[in-house]
Coordinates of C-alpha atoms in Angstrom, one line a residue:
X261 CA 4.6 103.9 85.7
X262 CA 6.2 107.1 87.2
X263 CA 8.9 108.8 85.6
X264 CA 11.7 109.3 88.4
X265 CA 13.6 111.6 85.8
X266 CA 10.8 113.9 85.8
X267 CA 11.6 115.7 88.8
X268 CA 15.2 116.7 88.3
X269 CA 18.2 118.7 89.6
X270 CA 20.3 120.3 87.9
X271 CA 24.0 120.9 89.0
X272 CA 26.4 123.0 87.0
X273 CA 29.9 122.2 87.9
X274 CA 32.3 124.8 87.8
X275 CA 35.2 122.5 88.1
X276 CA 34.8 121.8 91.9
X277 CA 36.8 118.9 93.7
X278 CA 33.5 118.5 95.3
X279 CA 31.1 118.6 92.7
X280 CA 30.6 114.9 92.8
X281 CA 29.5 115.2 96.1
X282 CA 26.9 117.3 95.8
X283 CA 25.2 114.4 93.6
X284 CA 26.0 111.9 95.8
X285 CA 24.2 114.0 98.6
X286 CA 21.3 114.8 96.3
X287 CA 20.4 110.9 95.0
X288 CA 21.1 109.8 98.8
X289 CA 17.7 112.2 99.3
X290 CA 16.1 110.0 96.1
X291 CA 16.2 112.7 94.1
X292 CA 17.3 112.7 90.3
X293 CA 20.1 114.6 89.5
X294 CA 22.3 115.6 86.8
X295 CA 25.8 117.2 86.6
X296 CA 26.7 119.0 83.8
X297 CA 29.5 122.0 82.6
X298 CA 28.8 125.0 83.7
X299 CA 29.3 126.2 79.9
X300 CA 26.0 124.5 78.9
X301 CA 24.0 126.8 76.9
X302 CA 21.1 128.9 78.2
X303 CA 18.9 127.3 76.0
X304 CA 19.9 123.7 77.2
X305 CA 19.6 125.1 80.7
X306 CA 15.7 125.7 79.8
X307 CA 15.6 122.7 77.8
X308 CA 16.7 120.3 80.9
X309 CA 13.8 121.4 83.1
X310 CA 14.8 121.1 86.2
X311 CA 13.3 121.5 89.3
X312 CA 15.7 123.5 91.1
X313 CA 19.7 124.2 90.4
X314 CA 22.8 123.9 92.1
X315 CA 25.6 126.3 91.0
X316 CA 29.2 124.2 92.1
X317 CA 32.0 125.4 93.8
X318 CA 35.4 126.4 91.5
X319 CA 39.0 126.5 92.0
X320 CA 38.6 130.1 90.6
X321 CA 38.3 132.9 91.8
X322 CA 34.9 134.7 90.4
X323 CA 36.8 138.3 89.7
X324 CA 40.2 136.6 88.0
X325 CA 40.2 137.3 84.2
X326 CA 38.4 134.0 82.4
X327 CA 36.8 132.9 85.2
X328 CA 33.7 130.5 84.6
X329 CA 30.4 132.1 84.3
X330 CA 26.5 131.3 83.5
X331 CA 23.8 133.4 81.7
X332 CA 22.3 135.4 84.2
X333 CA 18.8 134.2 82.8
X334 CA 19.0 131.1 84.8
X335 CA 17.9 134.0 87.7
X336 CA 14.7 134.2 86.0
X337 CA 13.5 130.7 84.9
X338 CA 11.2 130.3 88.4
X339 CA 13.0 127.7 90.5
X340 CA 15.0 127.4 93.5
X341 CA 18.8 128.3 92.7
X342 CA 21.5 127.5 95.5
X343 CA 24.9 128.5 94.9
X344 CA 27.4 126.9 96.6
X345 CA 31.2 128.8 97.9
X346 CA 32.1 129.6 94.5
X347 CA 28.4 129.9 93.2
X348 CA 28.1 132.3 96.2
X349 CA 30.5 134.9 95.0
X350 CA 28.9 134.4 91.4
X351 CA 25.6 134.9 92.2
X352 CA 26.4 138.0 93.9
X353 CA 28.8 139.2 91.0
X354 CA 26.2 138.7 88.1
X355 CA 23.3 139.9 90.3
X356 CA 25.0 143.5 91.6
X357 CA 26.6 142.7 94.4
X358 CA 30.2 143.2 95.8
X359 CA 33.5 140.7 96.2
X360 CA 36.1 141.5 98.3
X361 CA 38.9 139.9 96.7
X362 CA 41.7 140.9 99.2
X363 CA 39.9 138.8 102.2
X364 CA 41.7 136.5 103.9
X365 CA 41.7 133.3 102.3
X366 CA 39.2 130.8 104.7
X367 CA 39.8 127.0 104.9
X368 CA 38.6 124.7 107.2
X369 CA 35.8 124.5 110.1
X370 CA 34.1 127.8 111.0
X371 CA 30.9 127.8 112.7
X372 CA 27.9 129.9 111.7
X373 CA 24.7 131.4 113.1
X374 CA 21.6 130.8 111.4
X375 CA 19.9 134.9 111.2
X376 CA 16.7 134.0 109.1
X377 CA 14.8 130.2 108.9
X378 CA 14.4 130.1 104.9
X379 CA 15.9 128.2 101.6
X380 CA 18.7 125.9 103.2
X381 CA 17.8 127.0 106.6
X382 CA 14.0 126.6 106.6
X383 CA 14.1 123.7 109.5
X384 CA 16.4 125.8 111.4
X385 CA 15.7 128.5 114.4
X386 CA 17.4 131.7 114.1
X387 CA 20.2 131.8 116.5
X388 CA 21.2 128.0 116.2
X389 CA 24.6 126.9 115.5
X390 CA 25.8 125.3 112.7
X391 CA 29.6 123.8 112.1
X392 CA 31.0 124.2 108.5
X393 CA 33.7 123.2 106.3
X394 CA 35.1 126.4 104.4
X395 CA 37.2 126.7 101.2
X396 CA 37.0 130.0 99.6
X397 CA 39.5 133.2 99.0
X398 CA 37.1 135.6 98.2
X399 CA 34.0 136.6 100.0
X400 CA 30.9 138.7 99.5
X401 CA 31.5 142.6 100.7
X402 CA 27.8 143.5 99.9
X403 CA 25.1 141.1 98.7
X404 CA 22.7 141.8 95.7
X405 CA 20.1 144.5 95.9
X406 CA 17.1 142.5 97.2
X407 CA 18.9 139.5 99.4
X408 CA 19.3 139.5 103.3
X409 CA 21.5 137.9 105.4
X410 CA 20.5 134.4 107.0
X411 CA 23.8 133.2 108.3
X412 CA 27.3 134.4 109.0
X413 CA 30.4 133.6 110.6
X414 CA 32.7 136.0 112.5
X415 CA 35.0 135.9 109.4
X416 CA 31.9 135.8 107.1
X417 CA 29.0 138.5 107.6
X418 CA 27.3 137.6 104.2
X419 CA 28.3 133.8 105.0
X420 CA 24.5 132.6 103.8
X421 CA 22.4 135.9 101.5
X422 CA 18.9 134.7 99.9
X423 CA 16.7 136.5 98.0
X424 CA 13.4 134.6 99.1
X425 CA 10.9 136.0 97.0
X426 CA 12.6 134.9 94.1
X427 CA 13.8 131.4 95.8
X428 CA 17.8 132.4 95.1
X429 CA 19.9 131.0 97.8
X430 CA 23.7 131.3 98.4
X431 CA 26.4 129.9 100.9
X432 CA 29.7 130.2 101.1
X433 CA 30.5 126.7 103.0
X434 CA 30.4 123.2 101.3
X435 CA 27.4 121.4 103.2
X436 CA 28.2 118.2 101.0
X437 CA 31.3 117.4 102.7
X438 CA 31.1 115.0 106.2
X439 CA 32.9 118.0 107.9
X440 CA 29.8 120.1 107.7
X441 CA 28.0 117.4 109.9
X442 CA 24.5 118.3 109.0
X443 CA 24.6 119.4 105.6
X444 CA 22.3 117.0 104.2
X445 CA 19.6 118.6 106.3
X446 CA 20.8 122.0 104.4
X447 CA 20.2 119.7 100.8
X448 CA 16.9 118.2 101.9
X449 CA 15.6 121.5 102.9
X450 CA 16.4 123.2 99.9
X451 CA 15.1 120.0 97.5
X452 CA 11.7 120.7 99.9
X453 CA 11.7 124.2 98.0
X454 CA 11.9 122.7 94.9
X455 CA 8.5 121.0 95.4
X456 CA 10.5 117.4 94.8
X457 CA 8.4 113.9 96.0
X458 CA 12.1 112.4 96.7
X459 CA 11.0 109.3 94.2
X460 CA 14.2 108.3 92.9
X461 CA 14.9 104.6 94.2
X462 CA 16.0 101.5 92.4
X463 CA 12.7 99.4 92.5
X464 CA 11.5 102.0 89.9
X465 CA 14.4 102.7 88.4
X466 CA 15.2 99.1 87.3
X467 CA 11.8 98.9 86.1
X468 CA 12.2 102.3 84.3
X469 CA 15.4 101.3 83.1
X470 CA 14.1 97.8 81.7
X471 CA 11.3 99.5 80.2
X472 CA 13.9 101.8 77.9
X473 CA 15.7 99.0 76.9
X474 CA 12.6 96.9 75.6
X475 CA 12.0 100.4 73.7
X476 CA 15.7 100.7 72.3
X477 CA 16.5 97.1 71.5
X478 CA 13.0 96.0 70.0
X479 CA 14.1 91.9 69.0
X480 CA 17.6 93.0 68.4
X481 CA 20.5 91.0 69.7
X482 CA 22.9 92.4 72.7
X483 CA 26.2 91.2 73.4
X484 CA 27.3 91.7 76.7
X485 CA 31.1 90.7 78.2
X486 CA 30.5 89.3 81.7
X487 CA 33.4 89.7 84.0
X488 CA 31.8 89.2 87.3
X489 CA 32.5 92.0 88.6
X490 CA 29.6 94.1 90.0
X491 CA 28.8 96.7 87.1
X492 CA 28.8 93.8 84.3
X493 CA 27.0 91.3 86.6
X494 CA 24.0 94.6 87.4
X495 CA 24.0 95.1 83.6
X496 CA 23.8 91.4 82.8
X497 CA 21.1 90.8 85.1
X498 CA 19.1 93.7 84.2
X499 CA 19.1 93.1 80.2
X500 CA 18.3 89.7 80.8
X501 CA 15.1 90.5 82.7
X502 CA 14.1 92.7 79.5
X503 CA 15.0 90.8 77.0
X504 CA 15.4 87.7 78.0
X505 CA 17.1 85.0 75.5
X506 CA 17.8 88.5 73.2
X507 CA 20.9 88.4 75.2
X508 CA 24.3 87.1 74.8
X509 CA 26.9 86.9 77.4
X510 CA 30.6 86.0 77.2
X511 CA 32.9 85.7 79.7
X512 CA 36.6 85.1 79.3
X513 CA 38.4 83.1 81.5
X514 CA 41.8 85.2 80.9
X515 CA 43.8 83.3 83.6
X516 CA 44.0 86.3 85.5
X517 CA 41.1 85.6 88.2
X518 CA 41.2 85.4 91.2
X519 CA 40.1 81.6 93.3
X520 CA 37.3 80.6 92.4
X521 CA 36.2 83.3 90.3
X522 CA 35.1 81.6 87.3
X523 CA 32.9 78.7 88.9
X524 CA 31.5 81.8 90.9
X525 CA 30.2 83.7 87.5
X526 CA 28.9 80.1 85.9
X527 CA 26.7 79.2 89.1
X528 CA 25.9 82.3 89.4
X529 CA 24.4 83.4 86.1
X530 CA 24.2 80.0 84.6
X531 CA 22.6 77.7 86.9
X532 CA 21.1 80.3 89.5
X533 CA 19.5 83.1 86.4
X534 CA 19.6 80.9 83.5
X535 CA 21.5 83.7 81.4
X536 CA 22.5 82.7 78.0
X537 CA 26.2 82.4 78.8
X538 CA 29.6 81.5 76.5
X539 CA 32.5 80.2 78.8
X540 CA 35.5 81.3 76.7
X541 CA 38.9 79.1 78.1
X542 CA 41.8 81.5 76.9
X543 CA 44.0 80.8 80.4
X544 CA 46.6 79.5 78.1
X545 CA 46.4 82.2 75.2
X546 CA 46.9 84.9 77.8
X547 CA 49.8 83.7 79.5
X548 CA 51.5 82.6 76.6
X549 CA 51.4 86.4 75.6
X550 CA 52.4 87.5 78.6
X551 CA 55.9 85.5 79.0
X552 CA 58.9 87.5 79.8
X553 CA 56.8 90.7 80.0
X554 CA 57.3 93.1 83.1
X555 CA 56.6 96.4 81.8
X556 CA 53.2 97.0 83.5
X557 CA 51.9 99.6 80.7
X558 CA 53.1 96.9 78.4
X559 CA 51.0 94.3 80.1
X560 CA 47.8 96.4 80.2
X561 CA 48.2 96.9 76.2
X562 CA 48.7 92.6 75.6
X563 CA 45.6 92.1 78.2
X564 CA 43.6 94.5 76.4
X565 CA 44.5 93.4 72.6
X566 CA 44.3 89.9 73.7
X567 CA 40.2 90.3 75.1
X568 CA 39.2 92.2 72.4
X569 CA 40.9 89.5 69.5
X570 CA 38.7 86.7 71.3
X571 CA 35.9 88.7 72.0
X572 CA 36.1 89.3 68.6
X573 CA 36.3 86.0 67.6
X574 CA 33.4 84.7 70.4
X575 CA 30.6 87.5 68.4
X576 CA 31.9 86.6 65.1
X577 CA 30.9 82.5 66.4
X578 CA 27.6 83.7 67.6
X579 CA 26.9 85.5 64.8
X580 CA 26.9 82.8 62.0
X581 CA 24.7 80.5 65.0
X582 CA 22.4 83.4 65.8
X583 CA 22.4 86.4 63.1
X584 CA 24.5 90.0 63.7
X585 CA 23.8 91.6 67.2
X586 CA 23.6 95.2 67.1
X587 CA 24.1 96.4 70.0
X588 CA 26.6 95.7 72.6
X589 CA 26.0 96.3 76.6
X590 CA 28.7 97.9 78.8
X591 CA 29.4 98.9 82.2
X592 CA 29.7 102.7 82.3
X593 CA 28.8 104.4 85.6
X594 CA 28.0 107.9 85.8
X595 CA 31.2 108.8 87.7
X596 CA 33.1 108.3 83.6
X597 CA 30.4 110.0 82.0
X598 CA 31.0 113.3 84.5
X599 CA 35.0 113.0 84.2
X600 CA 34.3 113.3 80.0
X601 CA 32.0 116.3 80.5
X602 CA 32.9 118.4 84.0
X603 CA 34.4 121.4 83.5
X604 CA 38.0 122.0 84.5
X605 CA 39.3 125.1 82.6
X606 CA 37.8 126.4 79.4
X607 CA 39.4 123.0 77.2
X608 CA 40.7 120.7 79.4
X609 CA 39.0 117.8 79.9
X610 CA 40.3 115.1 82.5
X611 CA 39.8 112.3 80.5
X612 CA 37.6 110.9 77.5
X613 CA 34.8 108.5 77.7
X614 CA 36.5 105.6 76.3
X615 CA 34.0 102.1 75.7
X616 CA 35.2 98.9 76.0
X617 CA 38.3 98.4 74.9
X618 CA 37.1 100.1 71.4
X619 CA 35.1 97.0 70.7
X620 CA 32.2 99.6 69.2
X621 CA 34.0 101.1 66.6
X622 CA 35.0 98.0 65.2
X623 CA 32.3 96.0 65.5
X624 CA 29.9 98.7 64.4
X625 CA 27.6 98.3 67.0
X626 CA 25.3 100.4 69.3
X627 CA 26.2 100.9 72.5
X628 CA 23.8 99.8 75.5
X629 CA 25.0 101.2 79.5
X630 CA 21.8 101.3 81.5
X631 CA 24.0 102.1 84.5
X632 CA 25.1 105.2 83.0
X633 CA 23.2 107.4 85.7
X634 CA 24.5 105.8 88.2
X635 CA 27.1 105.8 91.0
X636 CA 28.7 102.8 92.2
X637 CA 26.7 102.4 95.6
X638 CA 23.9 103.0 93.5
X639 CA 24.8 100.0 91.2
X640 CA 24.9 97.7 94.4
X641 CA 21.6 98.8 95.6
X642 CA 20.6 98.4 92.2
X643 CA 22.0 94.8 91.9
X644 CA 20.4 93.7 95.6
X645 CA 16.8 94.8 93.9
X646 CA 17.3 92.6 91.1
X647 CA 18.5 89.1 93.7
X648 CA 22.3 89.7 92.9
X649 CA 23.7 87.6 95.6
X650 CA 25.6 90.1 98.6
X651 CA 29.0 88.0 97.5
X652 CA 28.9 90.2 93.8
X653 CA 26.9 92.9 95.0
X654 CA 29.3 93.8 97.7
X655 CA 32.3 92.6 95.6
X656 CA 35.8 94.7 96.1
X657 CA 36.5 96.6 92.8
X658 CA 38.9 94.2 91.0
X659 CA 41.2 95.7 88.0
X660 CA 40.5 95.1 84.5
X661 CA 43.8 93.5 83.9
X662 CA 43.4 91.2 87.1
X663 CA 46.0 89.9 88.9
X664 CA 48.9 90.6 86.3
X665 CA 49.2 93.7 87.8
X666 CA 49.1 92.7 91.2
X667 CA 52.4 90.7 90.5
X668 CA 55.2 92.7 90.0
X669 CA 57.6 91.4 87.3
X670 CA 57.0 88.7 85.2
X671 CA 53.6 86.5 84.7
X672 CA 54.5 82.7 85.6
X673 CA 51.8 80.2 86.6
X674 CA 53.6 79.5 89.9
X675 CA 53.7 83.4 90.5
X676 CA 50.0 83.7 89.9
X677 CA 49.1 80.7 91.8
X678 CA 50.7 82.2 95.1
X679 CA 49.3 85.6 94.7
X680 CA 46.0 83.7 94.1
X681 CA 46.2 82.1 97.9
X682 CA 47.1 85.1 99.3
X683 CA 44.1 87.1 98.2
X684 CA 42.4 84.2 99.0
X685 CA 43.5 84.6 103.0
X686 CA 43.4 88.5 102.8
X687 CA 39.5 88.5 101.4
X688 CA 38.7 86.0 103.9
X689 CA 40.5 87.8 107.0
X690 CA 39.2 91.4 106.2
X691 CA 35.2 89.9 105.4
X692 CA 33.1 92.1 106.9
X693 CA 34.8 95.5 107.3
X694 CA 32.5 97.8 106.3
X695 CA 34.8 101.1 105.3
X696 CA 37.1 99.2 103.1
X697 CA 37.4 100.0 99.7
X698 CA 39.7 97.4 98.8
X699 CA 42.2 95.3 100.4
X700 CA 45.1 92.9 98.3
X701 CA 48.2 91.3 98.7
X702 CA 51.1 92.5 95.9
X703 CA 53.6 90.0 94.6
X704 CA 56.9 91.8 94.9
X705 CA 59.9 91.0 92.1
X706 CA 62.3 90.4 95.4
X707 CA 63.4 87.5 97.2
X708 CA 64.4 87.6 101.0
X709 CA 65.8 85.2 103.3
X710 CA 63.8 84.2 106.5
X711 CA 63.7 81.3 109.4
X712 CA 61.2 78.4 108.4
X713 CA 61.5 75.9 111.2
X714 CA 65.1 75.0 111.5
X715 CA 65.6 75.9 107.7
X716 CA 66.7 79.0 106.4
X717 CA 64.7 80.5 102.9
X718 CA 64.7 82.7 100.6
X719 CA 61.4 83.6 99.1
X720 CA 59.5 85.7 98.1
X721 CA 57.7 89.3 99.5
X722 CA 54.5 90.5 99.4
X723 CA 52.6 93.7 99.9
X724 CA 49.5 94.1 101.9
X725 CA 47.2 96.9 100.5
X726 CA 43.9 98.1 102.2
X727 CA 42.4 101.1 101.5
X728 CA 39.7 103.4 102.5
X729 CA 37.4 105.3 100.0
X730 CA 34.1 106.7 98.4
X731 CA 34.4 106.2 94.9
X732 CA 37.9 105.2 94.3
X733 CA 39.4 109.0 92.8
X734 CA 41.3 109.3 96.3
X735 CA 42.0 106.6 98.9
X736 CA 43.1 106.9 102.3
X737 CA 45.8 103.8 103.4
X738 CA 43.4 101.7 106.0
X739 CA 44.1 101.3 109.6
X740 CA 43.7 97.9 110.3
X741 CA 44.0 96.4 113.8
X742 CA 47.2 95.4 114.6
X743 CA 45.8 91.8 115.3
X744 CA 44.4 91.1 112.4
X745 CA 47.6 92.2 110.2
X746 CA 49.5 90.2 112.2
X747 CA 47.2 87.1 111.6
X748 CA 47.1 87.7 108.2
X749 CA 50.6 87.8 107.7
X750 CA 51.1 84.6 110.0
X751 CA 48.7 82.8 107.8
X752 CA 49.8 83.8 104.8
X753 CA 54.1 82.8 105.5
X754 CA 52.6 79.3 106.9
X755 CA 50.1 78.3 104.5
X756 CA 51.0 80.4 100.7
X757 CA 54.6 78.2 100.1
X758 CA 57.3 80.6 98.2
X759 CA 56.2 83.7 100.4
X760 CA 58.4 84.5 103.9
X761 CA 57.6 87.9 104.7
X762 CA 54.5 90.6 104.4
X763 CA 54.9 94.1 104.3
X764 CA 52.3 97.0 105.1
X765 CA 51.9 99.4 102.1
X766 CA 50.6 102.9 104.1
X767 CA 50.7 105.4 101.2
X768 CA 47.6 107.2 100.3
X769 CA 46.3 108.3 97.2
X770 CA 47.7 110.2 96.4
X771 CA 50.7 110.7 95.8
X772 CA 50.5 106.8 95.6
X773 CA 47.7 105.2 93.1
X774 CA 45.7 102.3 94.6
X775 CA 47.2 100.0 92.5
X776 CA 50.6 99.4 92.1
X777 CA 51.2 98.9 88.3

């Protein structure tokens, strides 16, 4: 079997707001890549073997006192190097060349003229047009002894420099944004130079990826909570097909679901892929916890202490049936791994890589997340490969806390039920829109008065949420057709009893979150 991590990228982030993107771009092309700070040292640079590097964009600018750098020995290791705005004005710094830090500050489209067809621009004729998406202060005044010109822009002269004997390539635009409207070209031609086979799809990475796991379990054990949710239901499916009845799941019915949802996770996993599954009932447990609460920090802490006391309980009841597991499966996608690792100033750190609720450190067991690697359209394609029915695969993101936080105020069964038929109508209107991200109704803590018939009522209010997004970090408020607000609102105040009136929530994030508690 191939190794699809053999041929790899390797992308040093420089604390870029579009660093993610540049992966995204690259593993679109089926090629392996990796993002990693751009402190790593030299010697791990070497180590990592890649096939060709990407130096990131920065908030910085390259001649401002403790500005990020790399070893200038990455120069010399004999593969393609493309630096990109920021990487630009580094590679020319470290290499001899000149910055102009008092140019004027460049943001938005600019269109540039191929000079010379090599690196990015190998497909390219000289004299064709490209449109760009610019973010950059600083420029290059005069590139590195040894590079030529092969694009400007009439604010840019040294917009695109490459040295091509050496295979060093620099640009000053960001061609992994949609507002450069061919920049994956610029990616695939540059991946061409690094002599990559573009080998990186899911068939052989789940084959790969079962192969490791055989490897790291052995005839361990794995525990793996199943919420039915797309990552956990991938990660589920996939240790089951390498281990077989090695594997444990559990699923806890917290109360918190949306319709339908549990009977959706027991016919699918149970009676459709014969997973060894535990049904835990804790509706009732939950609930109980949660009376009189509003606070929603306060509710995210009770949710969370609440799963991790009966999973507790649930691996402590397999364990007398079925001996200690070891190791216990989780969810994490590469987009957490990057946020515990990418550089953002010379400590910070944007957040920690937290596990599951800490359920590791106090069970003492190994941690397994095949889908570490991965971004989250690359779980779904994952997830179609493996016969993961389009209804999961295609699944809305739903929050770990469930609907508790999607009803403002208290947690009552009567509240939950009639957020539950609203979601219900909302997931059924907005089936089949292909940019949404997520769209939800929000119970609101308010009562207003409204016209039922001849009858006058005072009811309840909810918010409908839609959003557009890539991976969830910012979110755009969706613009649904008026009709198709409108009949979701009409069904919702005739057929969800205790809710008169609906109310369009059009706050992107930010400033807003997607969420509302």
């Amino acid at each position: 079997m191939a190794d699809i991590h053999a041929e790899r990228i390797l992308i040093l982030d420089f604390g870029s707001q579009y660093t993610q993107l540049i992966a995204r771009r690259i593993r679109e092309l089926h090629v392996y890549c990796e993002i990693h700070p751009c402190t790593m040292p030299f010697e791990q640079v070497k180590a990592f073997g890649a096939k060709g590097i990407v130096l990131s964009g920065s908030p910085y600018s390259v001649e401002q006192q403790g500005a990020p750098l790399v070893d200038p020995k990455i120069f010399d290791l004999g593969v393609p190097v493309l630096g990109v705005c920021y990487g630009l004005q580094l590679m020319a710094k470290l290499l001899g060349g000149a910055i102009d830090r008092t140019a004027h500050r460049e943001y938005g489209h600019a269109q540039l003229e191929v000079t010379e067809a090599v690196g990015p621009f190998r497909d390219m004729r000289p004299g064709e047009h490209l449109d760009v998406w610019m973010s950059h202060g600083d420029q290059v005044s005069a590139p590195p002894k040894g590079f030529r010109t092969i694009g400007k822009t009439a604010n840019s002269p040294y917009c695109a420099v490459a040295n091509p004997e050496r295979r060093l390539y620099a640009i000053q635009f960001h061609p992994e944004v949609a507002h450069t409207p061919r920049g994956r070209e610029l990616y695939e031609a540059f991946l061409e130079d690094c002599g990559v086979t573009f080998n990186f799809r899911m068939g052989a990475f789940a084959e790969e990826e079962q192969a490791r796991i055989r490897a790291r379990v052995g005839k361990e054990r794995v525990i793996c909570a199943l919420s039915g949710g797309v990552d956990s239901a991938v990660v589920a499916l996939l240790l089951h097909k390498a281990i077989g009845p090695q594997l444990q799941c559990i699923f806890v019915d917290n109360g918190l679901l949306r319709e339908g949802e549990a009977q959706q996770v027991h016919q699918t996993f149970e009676d459709r892929f014969h997973l060894p599954l535990r049904t835990v009932d804790a509706r009732q447990r939950f609930l109980k916890a949660l009376e009189r609460v509003d606070d929603p920090e306060q509710k995210r802490k009770i949710i969370g202490g609440e799963f991790i006391a009966v999973f507790e309980n649930e691996v402590a009841k397999d364990a007398k049936e079925h001996g200690e597991a070891r190791f216990l499966a989780q969810g994490t996608l590469y987009p957490d791994v990057i946020e515990s690792v990418s550089f953002r100033g010379p400590s910070q750190v944007i957040k920690s890589h937290h596990n599951v609720g800490g359920l590791p450190e106090k069970m003492k067991m190994q941690l397994v997340e095949p889908l570490r690697e991965l971004f989250k359209d690359e779980v779904r394609a994952l997830g179609r490969e493996l016969g993961l029915p389009e209804a999961i695969v295609s699944r809305q993101p739903f929050p770990g806390p469930g609907l508790a936080i999607r009803v403002l105020g208290p947690i009552t069964e009567e509240r939950l039920a009639l957020i539950r038929k609203a979601d219900t109508i909302v997931r059924e209107e907005t089936a089949g829109l292909k940019n949404l991200w997520q769209a939800f109704p929000v119970l609101l803590p308010v009562k207003s008065v409204g016209v039922m018939g001849d009858e006058r009522t005072y009811e309840s209010a909810c918010v409908l949420r839609a959003v557009e997004s890539l991976d969830g970090m910012t979110a755009d408020w969706a613009r649904l057709p008026y009709d198709l607000i409108a009949r979701i609102s009409s069904r919702i105040t005739n057929e969800v009893r205790g809710i008169n009136r609906v109310v369009l929530d059009v706050s992107s994030k930010p400033p807003a979150t997607i969420e509302w508690e």
